[in-house]
Amino acid sequence: MIVEETLVQELKTKTTQAQAFEVLVRTYKERLYWQIRSIVLNHDDADDVLQNTFIKVYKNIDSFKGDSKLFSWMYRIATNEALSFIKKRAKIQGITDSDYQDKLVSNLEADVYFEGDEIQLQLQKAIATLPEKQKLVFNMKYFQELKYEEISEILDTTVGGLKASYHLAVKKLEQYLKND
Amino acid sequence: MNKKNKNPFKTPQGYFDSFEDNLMEKLSKNESVIPKNAGFKVPDNYFESFNDALKSKLNTDSKVVPLYPIKKIITVAASIAAIAIIFLGYNWNTEEKINFNDLANSDIDAYFENYEFDLSPYEIAEVLPVTDSEFSDFLSSTIENDNILDYLDENVSDFEELNFEDNE
């Protein structure tokens, strides 16, 4: 178990920075990867965004004031990077974010790194219909099993609001899957 | 007689303590049609080799930035050119400005006639400096006192309708 304050201090010190960064990447890469992957869906895009996230963390570690946990801060950067990535790609293709996300879901059928069955594919289609906030909360709670308190710090939303969003998302997804 | 002693049944040890957890577990299994696994996977050894890939990207990313990068020079030159073009364009197209006095009265009348301002009498009253205005300002010809008396005589059936007393 790493002590966050020590790690942050080491990251800010030139002589210990490289080693501390390796520890940081080793500790958080998988969790951040799954957060990003749940947004961009495709592995190659998730890899790009994950690398950019760590580069951003590395370059901006001095601006990390410690108001939130390092983990929450990085999660926030990862989430923002992934969402911006989607928006940028949609803009390049001249389509709306929502259309781009539909396209991502339909690409899953031919994706070698998606081994989901019909129900899992339907679930991704259902998730794509949710509003952005509900989508994020559902993925973070259901698949990544983050605590409400952690999600609250990452998304800067009250625990009560998150519970409501999650509950609504689950109901909508169940409805979608039952009707399908 | 003690009621408790009447009950011959008993429960396994800790049954009620773990009841809620067991119930929730059963509920979560039965209730949801949502699969627990999203179905995504990653290439073999992706996470193991991630650090090396990131390091090489970081090294490429932090290459030395030239003191006078060509992009910067082009940007500055383009900015200067744009400013010059705008400035020259402004001079070419400059015409004498039209002011309020150049508008014909008929244009102003037409404007007020053709556009609805949706102003209530109260809103108009707020805008117009009524305290400095006289009725004669709004009338094209003056009204003689005799005319006023004739009008009242013809149109007011009961003289008390005028409520002179209240207005005194």
mmCIF file of C-alpha atoms in Angstrom:
data_model
loop_
_atom_site.group_PDB
_atom_site.id
_atom_site.type_symbol
_atom_site.label_atom_id
_atom_site.label_comp_id
_atom_site.label_asym_id
_atom_site.label_seq_id
_atom_site.Cartn_x
_atom_site.Cartn_y
_atom_site.Cartn_z
ATOM 1 C CA MET A 1 0.000 0.000 0.000
ATOM 2 C CA ILE A 2 1.529 3.277 -1.044
ATOM 3 C CA VAL A 3 1.263 6.411 1.041
ATOM 4 C CA GLU A 4 -0.135 9.112 -1.206
ATOM 5 C CA GLU A 5 1.474 12.112 0.474
ATOM 6 C CA THR A 6 4.930 10.545 0.212
ATOM 7 C CA LEU A 7 4.369 9.624 -3.418
ATOM 8 C CA VAL A 8 3.206 13.141 -4.305
ATOM 9 C CA GLN A 9 6.234 14.606 -2.567
ATOM 10 C CA GLU A 10 8.546 12.261 -4.448
ATOM 11 C CA LEU A 11 6.830 13.116 -7.722
ATOM 12 C CA LYS A 12 7.468 16.797 -7.095
ATOM 13 C CA THR A 13 11.137 16.265 -6.262
ATOM 14 C CA LYS A 14 13.442 16.094 -9.305
ATOM 15 C CA THR A 15 15.736 13.423 -7.898
ATOM 16 C CA THR A 16 12.956 10.979 -6.982
ATOM 17 C CA GLN A 17 10.495 11.883 -9.726
ATOM 18 C CA ALA A 18 11.312 9.146 -12.247
ATOM 19 C CA GLN A 19 11.080 6.326 -9.743
ATOM 20 C CA ALA A 20 7.940 7.693 -8.127
ATOM 21 C CA PHE A 21 6.304 8.048 -11.522
ATOM 22 C CA GLU A 22 6.961 4.374 -12.232
ATOM 23 C CA VAL A 23 5.258 3.470 -8.965
ATOM 24 C CA LEU A 24 2.350 5.731 -9.837
ATOM 25 C CA VAL A 25 1.883 4.173 -13.268
ATOM 26 C CA ARG A 26 2.209 0.644 -11.903
ATOM 27 C CA THR A 27 -0.360 1.344 -9.197
ATOM 28 C CA TYR A 28 -3.049 3.103 -11.177
ATOM 29 C CA LYS A 29 -2.723 2.084 -14.827
ATOM 30 C CA GLU A 30 -5.313 -0.709 -14.729
ATOM 31 C CA ARG A 31 -7.952 1.232 -12.851
ATOM 32 C CA LEU A 32 -7.554 4.263 -15.078
ATOM 33 C CA TYR A 33 -7.511 2.059 -18.165
ATOM 34 C CA TRP A 34 -10.932 0.540 -17.356
ATOM 35 C CA GLN A 35 -12.390 3.949 -16.644
ATOM 36 C CA ILE A 36 -11.182 5.218 -20.031
ATOM 37 C CA ARG A 37 -12.153 2.029 -21.841
ATOM 38 C CA SER A 38 -15.692 2.275 -20.515
ATOM 39 C CA ILE A 39 -15.964 5.651 -22.264
ATOM 40 C CA VAL A 40 -14.056 5.175 -25.531
ATOM 41 C CA LEU A 41 -14.866 1.410 -25.815
ATOM 42 C CA ASN A 42 -12.047 0.650 -28.240
ATOM 43 C CA HIS A 43 -8.700 -0.655 -26.894
ATOM 44 C CA ASP A 44 -6.407 1.387 -29.150
ATOM 45 C CA ASP A 45 -8.193 4.608 -28.263
ATOM 46 C CA ALA A 46 -8.133 3.675 -24.573
ATOM 47 C CA ASP A 47 -4.385 3.097 -24.824
ATOM 48 C CA ASP A 48 -3.854 6.513 -26.448
ATOM 49 C CA VAL A 49 -5.957 8.277 -23.852
ATOM 50 C CA LEU A 50 -4.308 6.410 -20.966
ATOM 51 C CA GLN A 51 -0.851 7.448 -22.146
ATOM 52 C CA ASN A 52 -1.991 11.049 -22.561
ATOM 53 C CA THR A 53 -3.504 10.955 -19.088
ATOM 54 C CA PHE A 54 -0.224 9.892 -17.492
ATOM 55 C CA ILE A 55 1.698 12.455 -19.526
ATOM 56 C CA LYS A 56 -0.678 15.135 -18.286
ATOM 57 C CA VAL A 57 -0.296 13.911 -14.707
ATOM 58 C CA TYR A 58 3.502 13.937 -15.070
ATOM 59 C CA LYS A 59 3.582 17.452 -16.480
ATOM 60 C CA ASN A 60 1.056 18.908 -14.063
ATOM 61 C CA ILE A 61 1.988 17.216 -10.817
ATOM 62 C CA ASP A 62 3.259 20.559 -9.469
ATOM 63 C CA SER A 63 -0.211 22.011 -9.806
ATOM 64 C CA PHE A 64 -1.696 19.182 -7.716
ATOM 65 C CA LYS A 65 -2.543 20.939 -4.472
ATOM 66 C CA GLY A 66 -3.707 17.923 -2.506
ATOM 67 C CA ASP A 67 -7.262 19.200 -2.017
ATOM 68 C CA SER A 68 -8.497 15.838 -3.244
ATOM 69 C CA LYS A 69 -6.874 12.427 -3.299
ATOM 70 C CA LEU A 70 -4.238 11.851 -5.964
ATOM 71 C CA PHE A 71 -6.301 8.913 -7.211
ATOM 72 C CA SER A 72 -9.413 11.104 -7.617
ATOM 73 C CA TRP A 73 -7.403 13.797 -9.360
ATOM 74 C CA MET A 74 -5.998 11.310 -11.867
ATOM 75 C CA TYR A 75 -9.387 9.715 -12.366
ATOM 76 C CA ARG A 76 -10.792 13.130 -13.162
ATOM 77 C CA ILE A 77 -8.049 13.800 -15.687
ATOM 78 C CA ALA A 78 -8.624 10.367 -17.280
ATOM 79 C CA THR A 79 -12.373 10.954 -17.497
ATOM 80 C CA ASN A 80 -11.965 14.418 -19.006
ATOM 81 C CA GLU A 81 -9.376 13.174 -21.482
ATOM 82 C CA ALA A 82 -11.660 10.345 -22.595
ATOM 83 C CA LEU A 83 -14.689 12.619 -22.968
ATOM 84 C CA SER A 84 -12.655 15.212 -24.900
ATOM 85 C CA PHE A 85 -11.323 12.430 -27.108
ATOM 86 C CA ILE A 86 -14.879 11.397 -28.003
ATOM 87 C CA LYS A 87 -15.906 14.993 -28.701
ATOM 88 C CA LYS A 88 -12.845 15.620 -30.872
ATOM 89 C CA ARG A 89 -13.374 12.466 -32.914
ATOM 90 C CA ALA A 90 -17.059 13.273 -33.406
ATOM 91 C CA LYS A 91 -16.158 16.778 -34.554
ATOM 92 C CA ILE A 92 -13.566 15.488 -37.033
ATOM 93 C CA GLN A 93 -16.167 13.147 -38.515
ATOM 94 C CA GLY A 94 -18.772 15.916 -38.554
ATOM 95 C CA ILE A 95 -21.301 13.986 -36.460
ATOM 96 C CA THR A 96 -22.808 14.481 -33.010
ATOM 97 C CA ASP A 97 -21.239 12.913 -29.899
ATOM 98 C CA SER A 98 -24.258 10.676 -29.564
ATOM 99 C CA ASP A 99 -23.995 9.432 -33.169
ATOM 100 C CA TYR A 100 -20.283 8.828 -32.676
ATOM 101 C CA GLN A 101 -20.987 6.737 -29.581
ATOM 102 C CA ASP A 102 -23.579 4.686 -31.472
ATOM 103 C CA LYS A 103 -20.927 4.087 -34.073
ATOM 104 C CA LEU A 104 -18.468 2.935 -31.398
ATOM 105 C CA VAL A 105 -20.997 0.439 -30.077
ATOM 106 C CA SER A 106 -21.738 -0.961 -33.521
ATOM 107 C CA ASN A 107 -17.990 -1.343 -34.117
ATOM 108 C CA LEU A 108 -17.788 -3.627 -31.069
ATOM 109 C CA GLU A 109 -19.216 -6.549 -33.037
ATOM 110 C CA ALA A 110 -16.072 -6.672 -35.140
ATOM 111 C CA ASP A 111 -13.693 -5.738 -32.315
ATOM 112 C CA VAL A 112 -11.193 -8.487 -31.502
ATOM 113 C CA TYR A 113 -10.832 -7.106 -27.985
ATOM 114 C CA PHE A 114 -14.509 -7.400 -27.235
ATOM 115 C CA GLU A 115 -15.549 -10.912 -26.323
ATOM 116 C CA GLY A 116 -19.009 -10.072 -25.048
ATOM 117 C CA ASP A 117 -22.020 -12.175 -25.940
ATOM 118 C CA GLU A 118 -25.327 -10.849 -27.285
ATOM 119 C CA ILE A 119 -26.480 -9.628 -23.857
ATOM 120 C CA GLN A 120 -23.228 -7.785 -23.223
ATOM 121 C CA LEU A 121 -23.474 -6.149 -26.619
ATOM 122 C CA GLN A 122 -27.055 -5.129 -25.882
ATOM 123 C CA LEU A 123 -25.878 -3.735 -22.569
ATOM 124 C CA GLN A 124 -23.367 -1.499 -24.357
ATOM 125 C CA LYS A 125 -26.127 -0.325 -26.690
ATOM 126 C CA ALA A 126 -28.300 0.394 -23.677
ATOM 127 C CA ILE A 127 -25.506 2.283 -21.877
ATOM 128 C CA ALA A 128 -25.021 4.437 -24.992
ATOM 129 C CA THR A 129 -28.600 5.690 -24.610
ATOM 130 C CA LEU A 130 -27.984 7.037 -21.098
ATOM 131 C CA PRO A 131 -27.182 10.690 -20.374
ATOM 132 C CA GLU A 132 -23.448 11.266 -19.897
ATOM 133 C CA LYS A 133 -23.568 11.593 -16.110
ATOM 134 C CA GLN A 134 -25.629 8.429 -15.611
ATOM 135 C CA LYS A 135 -23.330 6.564 -17.977
ATOM 136 C CA LEU A 136 -20.259 7.567 -15.969
ATOM 137 C CA VAL A 137 -21.851 6.796 -12.608
ATOM 138 C CA PHE A 138 -23.125 3.416 -13.773
ATOM 139 C CA ASN A 139 -19.762 2.304 -15.157
ATOM 140 C CA MET A 140 -17.871 3.490 -12.108
ATOM 141 C CA LYS A 141 -20.236 1.857 -9.655
ATOM 142 C CA TYR A 142 -21.295 -1.305 -11.442
ATOM 143 C CA PHE A 143 -18.169 -2.410 -13.267
ATOM 144 C CA GLN A 144 -15.365 -0.674 -11.412
ATOM 145 C CA GLU A 145 -17.067 -1.039 -8.035
ATOM 146 C CA LEU A 146 -15.971 2.365 -6.781
ATOM 147 C CA LYS A 147 -17.531 3.628 -3.579
ATOM 148 C CA TYR A 148 -20.056 6.465 -3.801
ATOM 149 C CA GLU A 149 -17.686 8.632 -1.743
ATOM 150 C CA GLU A 150 -14.911 8.073 -4.294
ATOM 151 C CA ILE A 151 -17.204 8.788 -7.258
ATOM 152 C CA SER A 152 -18.450 11.873 -5.439
ATOM 153 C CA GLU A 153 -14.908 13.245 -5.198
ATOM 154 C CA ILE A 154 -14.116 12.430 -8.824
ATOM 155 C CA LEU A 155 -17.293 13.832 -10.357
ATOM 156 C CA ASP A 156 -17.769 16.580 -7.784
ATOM 157 C CA THR A 157 -21.369 15.517 -7.115
ATOM 158 C CA THR A 158 -23.173 14.740 -3.861
ATOM 159 C CA VAL A 159 -23.514 11.128 -2.771
ATOM 160 C CA GLY A 160 -27.310 11.533 -2.780
ATOM 161 C CA GLY A 161 -27.255 12.785 -6.363
ATOM 162 C CA LEU A 162 -25.029 9.885 -7.397
ATOM 163 C CA LYS A 163 -27.304 7.307 -5.791
ATOM 164 C CA ALA A 164 -30.253 8.763 -7.662
ATOM 165 C CA SER A 165 -28.308 8.765 -10.956
ATOM 166 C CA TYR A 166 -27.185 5.168 -10.426
ATOM 167 C CA HIS A 167 -30.656 3.973 -9.506
ATOM 168 C CA LEU A 168 -32.145 5.669 -12.579
ATOM 169 C CA ALA A 169 -29.440 4.248 -14.831
ATOM 170 C CA VAL A 170 -29.996 0.683 -13.561
ATOM 171 C CA LYS A 171 -33.746 0.967 -14.038
ATOM 172 C CA LYS A 172 -33.356 2.286 -17.596
ATOM 173 C CA LEU A 173 -30.839 -0.418 -18.503
ATOM 174 C CA GLU A 174 -32.996 -3.200 -17.085
ATOM 175 C CA GLN A 175 -35.973 -1.854 -18.956
ATOM 176 C CA TYR A 176 -33.982 -1.695 -22.187
ATOM 177 C CA LEU A 177 -32.651 -5.228 -21.779
ATOM 178 C CA LYS A 178 -36.052 -6.694 -20.837
ATOM 179 C CA ASN A 179 -37.796 -5.043 -23.782
ATOM 180 C CA ASP A 180 -35.140 -6.052 -26.248
ATOM 181 C CA MET B 1 -46.074 -17.253 32.182
ATOM 182 C CA ASN B 2 -43.227 -15.912 30.072
ATOM 183 C CA LYS B 3 -44.195 -15.634 26.382
ATOM 184 C CA LYS B 4 -40.658 -16.389 25.213
ATOM 185 C CA ASN B 5 -40.717 -19.776 26.819
ATOM 186 C CA LYS B 6 -43.775 -20.748 24.797
ATOM 187 C CA ASN B 7 -41.854 -20.711 21.491
ATOM 188 C CA PRO B 8 -40.319 -24.122 20.919
ATOM 189 C CA PHE B 9 -38.475 -23.061 17.723
ATOM 190 C CA LYS B 10 -34.996 -21.697 17.446
ATOM 191 C CA THR B 11 -32.811 -20.281 14.655
ATOM 192 C CA PRO B 12 -29.230 -21.058 13.650
ATOM 193 C CA GLN B 13 -26.639 -19.001 15.491
ATOM 194 C CA GLY B 14 -26.192 -15.492 14.027
ATOM 195 C CA TYR B 15 -29.144 -15.976 11.634
ATOM 196 C CA PHE B 16 -30.645 -12.548 12.185
ATOM 197 C CA ASP B 17 -27.238 -10.839 12.151
ATOM 198 C CA SER B 18 -26.458 -12.088 8.653
ATOM 199 C CA PHE B 19 -30.038 -11.961 7.352
ATOM 200 C CA GLU B 20 -29.691 -8.564 5.646
ATOM 201 C CA ASP B 21 -26.450 -9.471 3.879
ATOM 202 C CA ASN B 22 -27.901 -12.752 2.634
ATOM 203 C CA LEU B 23 -31.053 -11.042 1.451
ATOM 204 C CA MET B 24 -29.151 -8.330 -0.428
ATOM 205 C CA GLU B 25 -26.928 -10.933 -2.075
ATOM 206 C CA LYS B 26 -29.955 -12.918 -3.199
ATOM 207 C CA LEU B 27 -31.693 -9.782 -4.403
ATOM 208 C CA SER B 28 -28.706 -8.665 -6.448
ATOM 209 C CA LYS B 29 -28.461 -12.136 -8.034
ATOM 210 C CA ASN B 30 -32.127 -12.438 -8.892
ATOM 211 C CA GLU B 31 -33.086 -8.867 -9.599
ATOM 212 C CA SER B 32 -30.748 -7.740 -12.302
ATOM 213 C CA VAL B 33 -30.665 -8.755 -15.915
ATOM 214 C CA ILE B 34 -27.519 -6.685 -16.338
ATOM 215 C CA PRO B 35 -24.447 -8.884 -16.896
ATOM 216 C CA LYS B 36 -21.685 -8.382 -14.357
ATOM 217 C CA ASN B 37 -18.948 -8.495 -16.961
ATOM 218 C CA ALA B 38 -18.771 -5.867 -19.718
ATOM 219 C CA GLY B 39 -17.001 -8.209 -22.148
ATOM 220 C CA PHE B 40 -13.934 -6.069 -22.853
ATOM 221 C CA LYS B 41 -10.450 -7.539 -22.945
ATOM 222 C CA VAL B 42 -6.949 -6.226 -23.554
ATOM 223 C CA PRO B 43 -4.119 -7.582 -25.713
ATOM 224 C CA ASP B 44 -1.789 -10.095 -24.012
ATOM 225 C CA ASN B 45 0.838 -8.450 -21.799
ATOM 226 C CA TYR B 46 -0.642 -5.009 -22.434
ATOM 227 C CA PHE B 47 -0.339 -3.833 -18.841
ATOM 228 C CA GLU B 48 3.105 -5.372 -18.419
ATOM 229 C CA SER B 49 4.487 -3.486 -21.405
ATOM 230 C CA PHE B 50 2.556 -0.273 -20.760
ATOM 231 C CA ASN B 51 5.358 1.380 -18.736
ATOM 232 C CA ASP B 52 7.855 1.010 -21.583
ATOM 233 C CA ALA B 53 5.423 2.364 -24.159
ATOM 234 C CA LEU B 54 4.650 5.320 -21.922
ATOM 235 C CA LYS B 55 8.346 6.041 -21.304
ATOM 236 C CA SER B 56 9.095 6.186 -25.002
ATOM 237 C CA LYS B 57 6.136 8.485 -25.589
ATOM 238 C CA LEU B 58 7.245 10.733 -22.733
ATOM 239 C CA ASN B 59 10.741 10.952 -24.219
ATOM 240 C CA THR B 60 9.375 11.878 -27.646
ATOM 241 C CA ASP B 61 7.005 14.328 -26.069
ATOM 242 C CA SER B 62 9.656 16.179 -24.089
ATOM 243 C CA LYS B 63 11.979 16.895 -27.062
ATOM 244 C CA VAL B 64 13.880 20.217 -27.094
ATOM 245 C CA VAL B 65 11.779 23.092 -28.290
ATOM 246 C CA PRO B 66 13.655 25.397 -30.725
ATOM 247 C CA LEU B 67 14.084 28.986 -29.599
ATOM 248 C CA TYR B 68 12.421 30.418 -32.728
ATOM 249 C CA PRO B 69 10.150 27.666 -33.971
ATOM 250 C CA ILE B 70 9.054 28.042 -37.579
ATOM 251 C CA LYS B 71 5.387 27.604 -36.617
ATOM 252 C CA LYS B 72 5.637 30.533 -34.241
ATOM 253 C CA ILE B 73 7.245 32.746 -36.894
ATOM 254 C CA ILE B 74 4.551 31.808 -39.408
ATOM 255 C CA THR B 75 1.844 32.540 -36.817
ATOM 256 C CA VAL B 76 3.294 35.979 -36.044
ATOM 257 C CA ALA B 77 3.693 36.811 -39.765
ATOM 258 C CA ALA B 78 0.145 35.674 -40.485
ATOM 259 C CA SER B 79 -1.165 37.802 -37.606
ATOM 260 C CA ILE B 80 0.639 40.902 -38.896
ATOM 261 C CA ALA B 81 -0.649 40.268 -42.420
ATOM 262 C CA ALA B 82 -4.208 39.793 -41.139
ATOM 263 C CA ILE B 83 -4.065 43.032 -39.144
ATOM 264 C CA ALA B 84 -2.692 44.919 -42.188
ATOM 265 C CA ILE B 85 -5.423 43.541 -44.460
ATOM 266 C CA ILE B 86 -8.155 44.431 -41.969
ATOM 267 C CA PHE B 87 -6.716 47.917 -41.549
ATOM 268 C CA LEU B 88 -6.454 48.548 -45.313
ATOM 269 C CA GLY B 89 -9.854 47.015 -45.939
ATOM 270 C CA TYR B 90 -11.318 49.336 -43.361
ATOM 271 C CA ASN B 91 -9.905 52.386 -45.146
ATOM 272 C CA TRP B 92 -11.086 51.257 -48.568
ATOM 273 C CA ASN B 93 -14.601 50.706 -47.437
ATOM 274 C CA THR B 94 -14.951 53.731 -45.229
ATOM 275 C CA GLU B 95 -17.914 55.924 -46.067
ATOM 276 C CA GLU B 96 -19.263 58.965 -44.310
ATOM 277 C CA LYS B 97 -21.268 57.950 -41.280
ATOM 278 C CA ILE B 98 -25.007 58.520 -41.338
ATOM 279 C CA ASN B 99 -26.292 60.360 -38.289
ATOM 280 C CA PHE B 100 -29.775 60.919 -36.905
ATOM 281 C CA ASN B 101 -30.224 64.271 -38.654
ATOM 282 C CA ASP B 102 -29.857 62.601 -42.044
ATOM 283 C CA LEU B 103 -33.033 60.599 -41.532
ATOM 284 C CA ALA B 104 -36.097 62.009 -43.238
ATOM 285 C CA ASN B 105 -39.095 62.624 -40.951
ATOM 286 C CA SER B 106 -41.137 60.375 -43.186
ATOM 287 C CA ASP B 107 -38.678 57.527 -42.552
ATOM 288 C CA ILE B 108 -39.033 57.969 -38.808
ATOM 289 C CA ASP B 109 -42.831 58.093 -39.061
ATOM 290 C CA ALA B 110 -42.830 54.991 -41.223
ATOM 291 C CA TYR B 111 -40.575 53.220 -38.728
ATOM 292 C CA PHE B 112 -42.925 53.950 -35.829
ATOM 293 C CA GLU B 113 -45.926 52.934 -37.894
ATOM 294 C CA ASN B 114 -44.488 49.698 -39.178
ATOM 295 C CA TYR B 115 -42.907 48.372 -35.986
ATOM 296 C CA GLU B 116 -44.860 47.333 -32.956
ATOM 297 C CA PHE B 117 -43.043 48.121 -29.781
ATOM 298 C CA ASP B 118 -45.386 46.306 -27.447
ATOM 299 C CA LEU B 119 -45.232 49.145 -24.980
ATOM 300 C CA SER B 120 -48.129 49.690 -22.626
ATOM 301 C CA PRO B 121 -49.333 53.276 -21.955
ATOM 302 C CA TYR B 122 -47.624 53.050 -18.582
ATOM 303 C CA GLU B 123 -44.300 52.105 -20.193
ATOM 304 C CA ILE B 124 -44.635 54.962 -22.656
ATOM 305 C CA ALA B 125 -45.411 57.297 -19.761
ATOM 306 C CA GLU B 126 -42.211 56.197 -18.053
ATOM 307 C CA VAL B 127 -40.144 57.037 -21.103
ATOM 308 C CA LEU B 128 -41.778 60.324 -22.061
ATOM 309 C CA PRO B 129 -40.921 63.369 -19.920
ATOM 310 C CA VAL B 130 -44.598 64.110 -19.244
ATOM 311 C CA THR B 131 -43.875 66.622 -16.487
ATOM 312 C CA ASP B 132 -42.285 68.942 -19.051
ATOM 313 C CA SER B 133 -45.002 68.340 -21.620
ATOM 314 C CA GLU B 134 -48.264 70.080 -22.276
ATOM 315 C CA PHE B 135 -51.254 68.680 -24.119
ATOM 316 C CA SER B 136 -50.578 71.229 -26.821
ATOM 317 C CA ASP B 137 -47.241 69.454 -27.533
ATOM 318 C CA PHE B 138 -49.163 66.451 -28.814
ATOM 319 C CA LEU B 139 -51.798 68.368 -30.768
ATOM 320 C CA SER B 140 -51.364 69.834 -34.223
ATOM 321 C CA SER B 141 -53.985 72.572 -33.595
ATOM 322 C CA THR B 142 -54.961 74.296 -30.391
ATOM 323 C CA ILE B 143 -58.340 73.680 -28.770
ATOM 324 C CA GLU B 144 -60.389 76.651 -27.815
ATOM 325 C CA ASN B 145 -62.205 76.657 -24.472
ATOM 326 C CA ASP B 146 -65.520 76.996 -26.307
ATOM 327 C CA ASN B 147 -64.844 73.793 -28.175
ATOM 328 C CA ILE B 148 -64.165 71.955 -24.928
ATOM 329 C CA LEU B 149 -67.404 73.193 -23.397
ATOM 330 C CA ASP B 150 -69.345 72.192 -26.526
ATOM 331 C CA TYR B 151 -67.820 68.705 -26.390
ATOM 332 C CA LEU B 152 -68.702 68.241 -22.734
ATOM 333 C CA ASP B 153 -72.194 69.526 -23.328
ATOM 334 C CA GLU B 154 -72.784 67.038 -26.123
ATOM 335 C CA ASN B 155 -71.075 63.989 -24.665
ATOM 336 C CA VAL B 156 -71.520 64.100 -20.916
ATOM 337 C CA SER B 157 -75.075 63.369 -19.937
ATOM 338 C CA ASP B 158 -74.644 63.852 -16.236
ATOM 339 C CA PHE B 159 -72.433 66.676 -15.145
ATOM 340 C CA GLU B 160 -71.586 64.798 -11.914
ATOM 341 C CA GLU B 161 -69.791 62.145 -13.942
ATOM 342 C CA LEU B 162 -66.877 64.517 -14.144
ATOM 343 C CA ASN B 163 -66.307 64.137 -10.382
ATOM 344 C CA PHE B 164 -65.114 67.656 -9.965
ATOM 345 C CA GLU B 165 -65.398 67.452 -6.220
ATOM 346 C CA ASP B 166 -63.054 64.437 -5.931
ATOM 347 C CA ASN B 167 -60.426 66.093 -8.026
ATOM 348 C CA GLU B 168 -60.387 69.342 -6.202
#
